[in-house]
């Protein structure tokens, strides 16, 4: 719908194009790429890499302008060796932290959905995402300075749980690592995403990003992205 309304091209690998066209007919301005093969889009170089999800050839992206790079990796049930290699190459990372295992277990989803979410082709749990961040903090071969934890489940997660997990896994690793927690903000007037609550107000979450700046003796700030999404 967005592609047709705004005349936008849709970039996807062949398997994703075929799966999409089976549901929405022929895509408007379909542009194909091969998973694992980089391509240029204006001044950007985009490298799609395979992730682990129960869809048709799912991918994450490593995007670079030749000087800076950012990786996007959500909707993956595990951090594979390939994913780890790609994420270690970026300076900024958007990483899934989808669910809290206890909230999922005790939540309203039917068992088959719970099994899907926590499978190797499902989503990353908070402890899995923060364990990978801890690995980043203790590995000298990576270049990551900024991390946004994204795709938090509205039903099976909460930003406060992510915060606690990050503090537990990362806060003790580097004595020089500092934390800066910005004030709580409302999505109204700033971001027009997020579902209204029962009272009609939008979700109020904290804008937080994890930073690790190697150029300043390990200083950095830890934050969460104001990003809610359903599973």
JSON list of C-alpha atoms in Angstrom, two decimals, residues 85-228:
[
{"chain": "A", "resi": 85, "resn": "UNK", "atom": "CA", "xyz": [30.38, -11.46, 12.21]},
{"chain": "A", "resi": 86, "resn": "UNK", "atom": "CA", "xyz": [28.18, -8.85, 10.53]},
{"chain": "A", "resi": 87, "resn": "UNK", "atom": "CA", "xyz": [27.20, -7.05, 13.72]},
{"chain": "A", "resi": 88, "resn": "UNK", "atom": "CA", "xyz": [30.81, -6.79, 14.84]},
{"chain": "A", "resi": 89, "resn": "UNK", "atom": "CA", "xyz": [31.50, -4.75, 11.68]},
{"chain": "A", "resi": 90, "resn": "UNK", "atom": "CA", "xyz": [29.11, -1.89, 12.44]},
{"chain": "A", "resi": 91, "resn": "UNK", "atom": "CA", "xyz": [29.44, 1.25, 14.54]},
{"chain": "A", "resi": 92, "resn": "UNK", "atom": "CA", "xyz": [25.73, 1.49, 15.37]},
{"chain": "A", "resi": 93, "resn": "UNK", "atom": "CA", "xyz": [23.40, -1.44, 15.94]},
{"chain": "A", "resi": 94, "resn": "UNK", "atom": "CA", "xyz": [19.62, -1.85, 16.10]},
{"chain": "A", "resi": 95, "resn": "UNK", "atom": "CA", "xyz": [19.07, -5.17, 17.86]},
{"chain": "A", "resi": 96, "resn": "UNK", "atom": "CA", "xyz": [15.94, -7.03, 18.85]},
{"chain": "A", "resi": 97, "resn": "UNK", "atom": "CA", "xyz": [15.10, -7.50, 22.53]},
{"chain": "A", "resi": 98, "resn": "UNK", "atom": "CA", "xyz": [11.62, -8.87, 22.01]},
{"chain": "A", "resi": 99, "resn": "UNK", "atom": "CA", "xyz": [10.35, -10.63, 25.12]},
{"chain": "A", "resi": 100, "resn": "UNK", "atom": "CA", "xyz": [10.83, -11.44, 28.77]},
{"chain": "A", "resi": 101, "resn": "UNK", "atom": "CA", "xyz": [10.72, -15.26, 29.15]},
{"chain": "A", "resi": 102, "resn": "UNK", "atom": "CA", "xyz": [8.56, -15.17, 32.30]},
{"chain": "A", "resi": 103, "resn": "UNK", "atom": "CA", "xyz": [6.06, -12.73, 30.79]},
{"chain": "A", "resi": 104, "resn": "UNK", "atom": "CA", "xyz": [5.82, -14.89, 27.68]},
{"chain": "A", "resi": 105, "resn": "UNK", "atom": "CA", "xyz": [5.38, -18.09, 29.70]},
{"chain": "A", "resi": 106, "resn": "UNK", "atom": "CA", "xyz": [2.65, -16.60, 31.90]},
{"chain": "A", "resi": 107, "resn": "UNK", "atom": "CA", "xyz": [1.07, -14.42, 29.23]},
{"chain": "A", "resi": 108, "resn": "UNK", "atom": "CA", "xyz": [-2.10, -14.80, 27.16]},
{"chain": "A", "resi": 109, "resn": "UNK", "atom": "CA", "xyz": [-0.59, -16.31, 24.00]},
{"chain": "A", "resi": 110, "resn": "UNK", "atom": "CA", "xyz": [-1.59, -19.88, 23.09]},
{"chain": "A", "resi": 111, "resn": "UNK", "atom": "CA", "xyz": [1.16, -22.45, 23.59]},
{"chain": "A", "resi": 112, "resn": "UNK", "atom": "CA", "xyz": [1.98, -22.83, 19.90]},
{"chain": "A", "resi": 113, "resn": "UNK", "atom": "CA", "xyz": [2.64, -19.09, 19.62]},
{"chain": "A", "resi": 114, "resn": "UNK", "atom": "CA", "xyz": [4.80, -19.16, 22.75]},
{"chain": "A", "resi": 115, "resn": "UNK", "atom": "CA", "xyz": [6.81, -22.02, 21.28]},
{"chain": "A", "resi": 116, "resn": "UNK", "atom": "CA", "xyz": [7.21, -20.13, 18.02]},
{"chain": "A", "resi": 117, "resn": "UNK", "atom": "CA", "xyz": [8.38, -16.92, 19.73]},
{"chain": "A", "resi": 118, "resn": "UNK", "atom": "CA", "xyz": [11.05, -18.65, 21.83]},
{"chain": "A", "resi": 119, "resn": "UNK", "atom": "CA", "xyz": [12.26, -21.01, 19.08]},
{"chain": "A", "resi": 120, "resn": "UNK", "atom": "CA", "xyz": [15.47, -20.59, 17.09]},
{"chain": "A", "resi": 121, "resn": "UNK", "atom": "CA", "xyz": [13.30, -19.24, 14.27]},
{"chain": "A", "resi": 122, "resn": "UNK", "atom": "CA", "xyz": [11.38, -16.85, 16.52]},
{"chain": "A", "resi": 123, "resn": "UNK", "atom": "CA", "xyz": [12.60, -13.80, 18.45]},
{"chain": "A", "resi": 124, "resn": "UNK", "atom": "CA", "xyz": [15.43, -12.80, 20.79]},
{"chain": "A", "resi": 125, "resn": "UNK", "atom": "CA", "xyz": [14.65, -12.72, 24.50]},
{"chain": "A", "resi": 126, "resn": "UNK", "atom": "CA", "xyz": [15.94, -9.91, 26.69]},
{"chain": "A", "resi": 127, "resn": "UNK", "atom": "CA", "xyz": [18.59, -12.15, 28.25]},
{"chain": "A", "resi": 128, "resn": "UNK", "atom": "CA", "xyz": [19.78, -13.28, 24.81]},
{"chain": "A", "resi": 129, "resn": "UNK", "atom": "CA", "xyz": [20.08, -9.73, 23.51]},
{"chain": "A", "resi": 130, "resn": "UNK", "atom": "CA", "xyz": [21.90, -8.47, 26.58]},
{"chain": "A", "resi": 131, "resn": "UNK", "atom": "CA", "xyz": [24.21, -11.50, 26.62]},
{"chain": "A", "resi": 132, "resn": "UNK", "atom": "CA", "xyz": [25.28, -10.51, 23.12]},
{"chain": "A", "resi": 133, "resn": "UNK", "atom": "CA", "xyz": [25.79, -6.90, 24.27]},
{"chain": "A", "resi": 134, "resn": "UNK", "atom": "CA", "xyz": [27.98, -8.21, 27.09]},
{"chain": "A", "resi": 135, "resn": "UNK", "atom": "CA", "xyz": [30.00, -10.07, 24.49]},
{"chain": "A", "resi": 136, "resn": "UNK", "atom": "CA", "xyz": [30.39, -6.82, 22.54]},
{"chain": "A", "resi": 137, "resn": "UNK", "atom": "CA", "xyz": [31.66, -5.04, 25.65]},
{"chain": "A", "resi": 138, "resn": "UNK", "atom": "CA", "xyz": [34.35, -7.65, 26.26]},
{"chain": "A", "resi": 139, "resn": "UNK", "atom": "CA", "xyz": [35.50, -8.15, 22.66]},
{"chain": "A", "resi": 140, "resn": "UNK", "atom": "CA", "xyz": [38.18, -5.88, 21.25]},
{"chain": "A", "resi": 141, "resn": "UNK", "atom": "CA", "xyz": [37.68, -6.86, 17.59]},
{"chain": "A", "resi": 142, "resn": "UNK", "atom": "CA", "xyz": [34.32, -5.11, 17.24]},
{"chain": "A", "resi": 143, "resn": "UNK", "atom": "CA", "xyz": [33.61, -1.44, 16.46]},
{"chain": "A", "resi": 144, "resn": "UNK", "atom": "CA", "xyz": [30.11, -1.00, 17.92]},
{"chain": "A", "resi": 145, "resn": "UNK", "atom": "CA", "xyz": [29.63, 2.31, 19.76]},
{"chain": "A", "resi": 146, "resn": "UNK", "atom": "CA", "xyz": [25.83, 2.70, 19.76]},
{"chain": "A", "resi": 147, "resn": "UNK", "atom": "CA", "xyz": [23.10, 0.12, 20.30]},
{"chain": "A", "resi": 148, "resn": "UNK", "atom": "CA", "xyz": [19.33, 0.57, 20.13]},
{"chain": "A", "resi": 149, "resn": "UNK", "atom": "CA", "xyz": [17.29, -2.27, 21.62]},
{"chain": "A", "resi": 150, "resn": "UNK", "atom": "CA", "xyz": [14.15, -2.54, 19.51]},
{"chain": "A", "resi": 151, "resn": "UNK", "atom": "CA", "xyz": [11.06, -4.61, 18.70]},
{"chain": "A", "resi": 152, "resn": "UNK", "atom": "CA", "xyz": [9.95, -4.88, 22.32]},
{"chain": "A", "resi": 153, "resn": "UNK", "atom": "CA", "xyz": [6.75, -6.91, 22.52]},
{"chain": "A", "resi": 154, "resn": "UNK", "atom": "CA", "xyz": [3.86, -4.90, 23.92]},
{"chain": "A", "resi": 155, "resn": "UNK", "atom": "CA", "xyz": [2.38, -8.07, 25.42]},
{"chain": "A", "resi": 156, "resn": "UNK", "atom": "CA", "xyz": [5.46, -9.91, 26.65]},
{"chain": "A", "resi": 157, "resn": "UNK", "atom": "CA", "xyz": [7.96, -7.20, 27.57]},
{"chain": "A", "resi": 158, "resn": "UNK", "atom": "CA", "xyz": [8.43, -3.84, 29.27]},
{"chain": "A", "resi": 159, "resn": "UNK", "atom": "CA", "xyz": [11.23, -1.26, 29.01]},
{"chain": "A", "resi": 160, "resn": "UNK", "atom": "CA", "xyz": [11.93, -1.50, 32.76]},
{"chain": "A", "resi": 161, "resn": "UNK", "atom": "CA", "xyz": [12.70, -5.20, 32.38]},
{"chain": "A", "resi": 162, "resn": "UNK", "atom": "CA", "xyz": [15.10, -4.47, 29.54]},
{"chain": "A", "resi": 163, "resn": "UNK", "atom": "CA", "xyz": [16.78, -1.81, 31.67]},
{"chain": "A", "resi": 164, "resn": "UNK", "atom": "CA", "xyz": [17.26, -4.23, 34.57]},
{"chain": "A", "resi": 165, "resn": "UNK", "atom": "CA", "xyz": [18.67, -6.89, 32.27]},
{"chain": "A", "resi": 166, "resn": "UNK", "atom": "CA", "xyz": [21.14, -4.46, 30.69]},
{"chain": "A", "resi": 167, "resn": "UNK", "atom": "CA", "xyz": [22.32, -3.26, 34.10]},
{"chain": "A", "resi": 168, "resn": "UNK", "atom": "CA", "xyz": [22.74, -6.83, 35.32]},
{"chain": "A", "resi": 169, "resn": "UNK", "atom": "CA", "xyz": [24.64, -8.06, 32.27]},
{"chain": "A", "resi": 170, "resn": "UNK", "atom": "CA", "xyz": [26.72, -5.02, 31.34]},
{"chain": "A", "resi": 171, "resn": "UNK", "atom": "CA", "xyz": [26.90, -2.56, 34.23]},
{"chain": "A", "resi": 172, "resn": "UNK", "atom": "CA", "xyz": [29.66, -4.43, 36.07]},
{"chain": "A", "resi": 173, "resn": "UNK", "atom": "CA", "xyz": [31.86, -5.25, 33.06]},
{"chain": "A", "resi": 174, "resn": "UNK", "atom": "CA", "xyz": [33.78, -2.00, 32.74]},
{"chain": "A", "resi": 175, "resn": "UNK", "atom": "CA", "xyz": [34.38, 0.34, 35.72]},
{"chain": "A", "resi": 176, "resn": "UNK", "atom": "CA", "xyz": [34.94, 3.23, 33.28]},
{"chain": "A", "resi": 177, "resn": "UNK", "atom": "CA", "xyz": [31.61, 2.63, 31.58]},
{"chain": "A", "resi": 178, "resn": "UNK", "atom": "CA", "xyz": [29.16, 5.37, 32.58]},
{"chain": "A", "resi": 179, "resn": "UNK", "atom": "CA", "xyz": [25.37, 5.46, 32.35]},
{"chain": "A", "resi": 180, "resn": "UNK", "atom": "CA", "xyz": [23.19, 8.42, 31.48]},
{"chain": "A", "resi": 181, "resn": "UNK", "atom": "CA", "xyz": [19.43, 7.94, 31.71]},
{"chain": "A", "resi": 182, "resn": "UNK", "atom": "CA", "xyz": [17.40, 10.69, 30.00]},
{"chain": "A", "resi": 183, "resn": "UNK", "atom": "CA", "xyz": [14.12, 11.98, 31.35]},
{"chain": "A", "resi": 184, "resn": "UNK", "atom": "CA", "xyz": [10.92, 10.09, 30.63]},
{"chain": "A", "resi": 185, "resn": "UNK", "atom": "CA", "xyz": [9.18, 11.35, 27.50]},
{"chain": "A", "resi": 186, "resn": "UNK", "atom": "CA", "xyz": [5.75, 10.93, 25.94]},
{"chain": "A", "resi": 187, "resn": "UNK", "atom": "CA", "xyz": [5.37, 9.73, 22.39]},
{"chain": "A", "resi": 188, "resn": "UNK", "atom": "CA", "xyz": [2.71, 12.39, 21.72]},
{"chain": "A", "resi": 189, "resn": "UNK", "atom": "CA", "xyz": [4.18, 15.28, 19.78]},
{"chain": "A", "resi": 190, "resn": "UNK", "atom": "CA", "xyz": [7.46, 13.46, 19.26]},
{"chain": "A", "resi": 191, "resn": "UNK", "atom": "CA", "xyz": [6.79, 10.10, 17.65]},
{"chain": "A", "resi": 192, "resn": "UNK", "atom": "CA", "xyz": [3.52, 9.04, 16.07]},
{"chain": "A", "resi": 193, "resn": "UNK", "atom": "CA", "xyz": [3.89, 5.34, 16.66]},
{"chain": "A", "resi": 194, "resn": "UNK", "atom": "CA", "xyz": [2.76, 3.08, 19.47]},
{"chain": "A", "resi": 195, "resn": "UNK", "atom": "CA", "xyz": [-0.75, 1.89, 20.25]},
{"chain": "A", "resi": 196, "resn": "UNK", "atom": "CA", "xyz": [-3.10, 3.95, 22.46]},
{"chain": "A", "resi": 197, "resn": "UNK", "atom": "CA", "xyz": [-3.66, 2.58, 25.94]},
{"chain": "A", "resi": 198, "resn": "UNK", "atom": "CA", "xyz": [-7.14, 1.80, 27.26]},
{"chain": "A", "resi": 199, "resn": "UNK", "atom": "CA", "xyz": [-7.35, 5.32, 28.65]},
{"chain": "A", "resi": 200, "resn": "UNK", "atom": "CA", "xyz": [-6.72, 6.74, 25.18]},
{"chain": "A", "resi": 201, "resn": "UNK", "atom": "CA", "xyz": [-3.20, 7.92, 25.94]},
{"chain": "A", "resi": 202, "resn": "UNK", "atom": "CA", "xyz": [-0.22, 6.74, 23.99]},
{"chain": "A", "resi": 203, "resn": "UNK", "atom": "CA", "xyz": [2.44, 4.49, 25.43]},
{"chain": "A", "resi": 204, "resn": "UNK", "atom": "CA", "xyz": [4.90, 6.49, 27.49]},
{"chain": "A", "resi": 205, "resn": "UNK", "atom": "CA", "xyz": [8.35, 4.95, 27.24]},
{"chain": "A", "resi": 206, "resn": "UNK", "atom": "CA", "xyz": [11.87, 6.13, 27.70]},
{"chain": "A", "resi": 207, "resn": "UNK", "atom": "CA", "xyz": [14.13, 6.92, 24.77]},
{"chain": "A", "resi": 208, "resn": "UNK", "atom": "CA", "xyz": [17.25, 4.98, 25.52]},
{"chain": "A", "resi": 209, "resn": "UNK", "atom": "CA", "xyz": [20.26, 3.93, 23.49]},
{"chain": "A", "resi": 210, "resn": "UNK", "atom": "CA", "xyz": [23.31, 1.94, 24.54]},
{"chain": "A", "resi": 211, "resn": "UNK", "atom": "CA", "xyz": [26.57, 3.69, 23.72]},
{"chain": "A", "resi": 212, "resn": "UNK", "atom": "CA", "xyz": [30.11, 2.47, 24.04]},
{"chain": "A", "resi": 213, "resn": "UNK", "atom": "CA", "xyz": [32.68, 5.01, 22.91]},
{"chain": "A", "resi": 214, "resn": "UNK", "atom": "CA", "xyz": [36.13, 3.47, 22.70]},
{"chain": "A", "resi": 215, "resn": "UNK", "atom": "CA", "xyz": [37.60, 6.86, 21.89]},
{"chain": "A", "resi": 216, "resn": "UNK", "atom": "CA", "xyz": [36.87, 8.24, 25.38]},
{"chain": "A", "resi": 217, "resn": "UNK", "atom": "CA", "xyz": [38.24, 5.65, 27.77]},
{"chain": "A", "resi": 218, "resn": "UNK", "atom": "CA", "xyz": [35.12, 3.52, 27.73]},
{"chain": "A", "resi": 219, "resn": "UNK", "atom": "CA", "xyz": [32.64, 6.31, 28.44]},
{"chain": "A", "resi": 220, "resn": "UNK", "atom": "CA", "xyz": [29.14, 5.84, 27.12]},
{"chain": "A", "resi": 221, "resn": "UNK", "atom": "CA", "xyz": [25.47, 6.03, 27.90]},
{"chain": "A", "resi": 222, "resn": "UNK", "atom": "CA", "xyz": [22.84, 3.34, 28.05]},
{"chain": "A", "resi": 223, "resn": "UNK", "atom": "CA", "xyz": [19.33, 3.95, 26.78]},
{"chain": "A", "resi": 224, "resn": "UNK", "atom": "CA", "xyz": [16.29, 2.21, 25.30]},
{"chain": "A", "resi": 225, "resn": "UNK", "atom": "CA", "xyz": [14.60, 3.01, 22.04]},
{"chain": "A", "resi": 226, "resn": "UNK", "atom": "CA", "xyz": [10.98, 4.21, 22.18]},
{"chain": "A", "resi": 227, "resn": "UNK", "atom": "CA", "xyz": [9.97, 1.30, 19.97]},
{"chain": "A", "resi": 228, "resn": "UNK", "atom": "CA", "xyz": [7.08, -0.99, 20.69]}
]
